[in-house]
């Protein structure tokens, strides 16, 4: 079983330099979607993308994918694509890409989001320029450097022995239950965030927090930090503004749960394995 974004795949080595060569694999995003060829999936090289007329003005190094140089470019919204080039959004690619390609695409998606949301300085409103050799931008007028944002979120598997708490947020596919999760607030520790989110969303008190795993989640730029926590008090009641339903499930009676590439699934499978229960396939 593979958890594609949890451990960095050795086939993908991120790097912010040197400048990518013309035969680099190109991860180009237009309006949040990756440019590629279909059936089978393949990426154009920088040279092929130029030959197809794509405007590659801000070409940046991404690192190495399977030993091969890779580059990232953010295309203007009105960039014209001609067959066989198409675009797919990252959620679809999560179901079809694996390993190094998915890691690189996930990083490229975060950079694409940074490109489209960091065109101007937030202090003086002048255009930002790219900082060569780093994933950053500069405002020469205020001498400020701006780095891609990463937003920490906690995600927690709440347990009480042979039962785990699963919650259904309304945005999930019908029938799917997942874990309690939420953004870390300013001034908050990860542990305090876990305790607050569990109390707010399902009304429970938890203790014995244990860090398990983390996962970059490029929708658009979260870092999911996964914990186990033991329920020690409170009364189960779902906050209707966030959760449709929250229930305790026996370890052998789980409903539909998130897919294997997610840290939610990794937390669930890890807990089952620690209790001697084989995870669902
Ligand atoms: Zn400025």
Tab-separated table of N, CA, C and O in Angstrom, residues 11 35 53 63-64 84 98 100 111 126 148 186 225 242 261 272:
chain	number	residue	atom	x	y	z
A	11	UNK	N	12.285	9.132	-5.955
A	11	UNK	CA	12.362	9.476	-7.374
A	11	UNK	C	12.128	10.947	-7.652
A	11	UNK	O	12.304	11.398	-8.774
A	35	UNK	N	-1.006	20.870	-17.525
A	35	UNK	CA	-0.979	20.610	-18.971
A	35	UNK	C	-0.266	19.280	-19.221
A	35	UNK	O	0.831	19.053	-18.708
A	53	UNK	N	3.814	26.602	-28.834
A	53	UNK	CA	3.389	27.995	-28.704
A	53	UNK	C	3.005	28.414	-27.298
A	53	UNK	O	2.432	29.498	-27.113
A	63	UNK	N	13.120	20.553	-9.830
A	63	UNK	CA	13.941	19.508	-9.215
A	63	UNK	C	14.177	18.407	-10.227
A	63	UNK	O	14.233	18.664	-11.431
A	64	UNK	N	14.306	17.166	-9.722
A	64	UNK	CA	14.532	16.039	-10.628
A	64	UNK	C	13.481	14.976	-10.405
A	64	UNK	O	13.204	14.592	-9.267
A	84	UNK	N	-2.039	17.491	-29.070
A	84	UNK	CA	-2.663	16.610	-28.070
A	84	UNK	C	-2.597	17.136	-26.633
A	84	UNK	O	-2.866	16.379	-25.711
A	98	UNK	N	1.158	8.419	-9.983
A	98	UNK	CA	1.774	7.784	-8.827
A	98	UNK	C	3.166	8.331	-8.607
A	98	UNK	O	3.788	8.896	-9.506
A	100	UNK	N	6.825	9.652	-8.039
A	100	UNK	CA	7.526	10.913	-8.252
A	100	UNK	C	6.721	11.933	-9.051
A	100	UNK	O	6.773	13.128	-8.770
A	111	UNK	N	3.134	25.863	-6.270
A	111	UNK	CA	3.849	26.996	-6.856
A	111	UNK	C	2.929	27.783	-7.791
A	111	UNK	O	3.000	29.008	-7.864
A	126	UNK	N	3.374	47.312	-5.529
A	126	UNK	CA	4.143	47.276	-6.778
A	126	UNK	C	4.315	45.808	-7.217
A	126	UNK	O	4.230	44.899	-6.389
A	148	UNK	N	6.377	31.133	-0.617
A	148	UNK	CA	5.077	30.460	-0.793
A	148	UNK	C	4.476	30.108	0.563
A	148	UNK	O	5.178	29.595	1.433
A	186	UNK	N	-3.431	31.393	14.673
A	186	UNK	CA	-2.237	32.100	15.157
A	186	UNK	C	-2.097	31.939	16.671
A	186	UNK	O	-3.089	32.003	17.408
A	225	UNK	N	-1.086	17.679	9.558
A	225	UNK	CA	-0.286	17.063	10.618
A	225	UNK	C	-1.205	16.108	11.383
A	225	UNK	O	-2.177	16.538	12.017
A	242	UNK	N	-20.392	22.381	10.434
A	242	UNK	CA	-19.246	21.740	9.781
A	242	UNK	C	-19.465	20.255	9.511
A	242	UNK	O	-18.919	19.710	8.554
A	261	UNK	N	-4.286	7.482	-0.793
A	261	UNK	CA	-3.216	8.481	-0.855
A	261	UNK	C	-3.356	9.558	0.213
A	261	UNK	O	-2.527	10.446	0.313
A	272	UNK	N	-5.742	0.648	12.851
A	272	UNK	CA	-6.242	-0.730	12.719
A	272	UNK	C	-5.107	-1.735	12.887
A	272	UNK	O	-5.228	-2.722	13.623
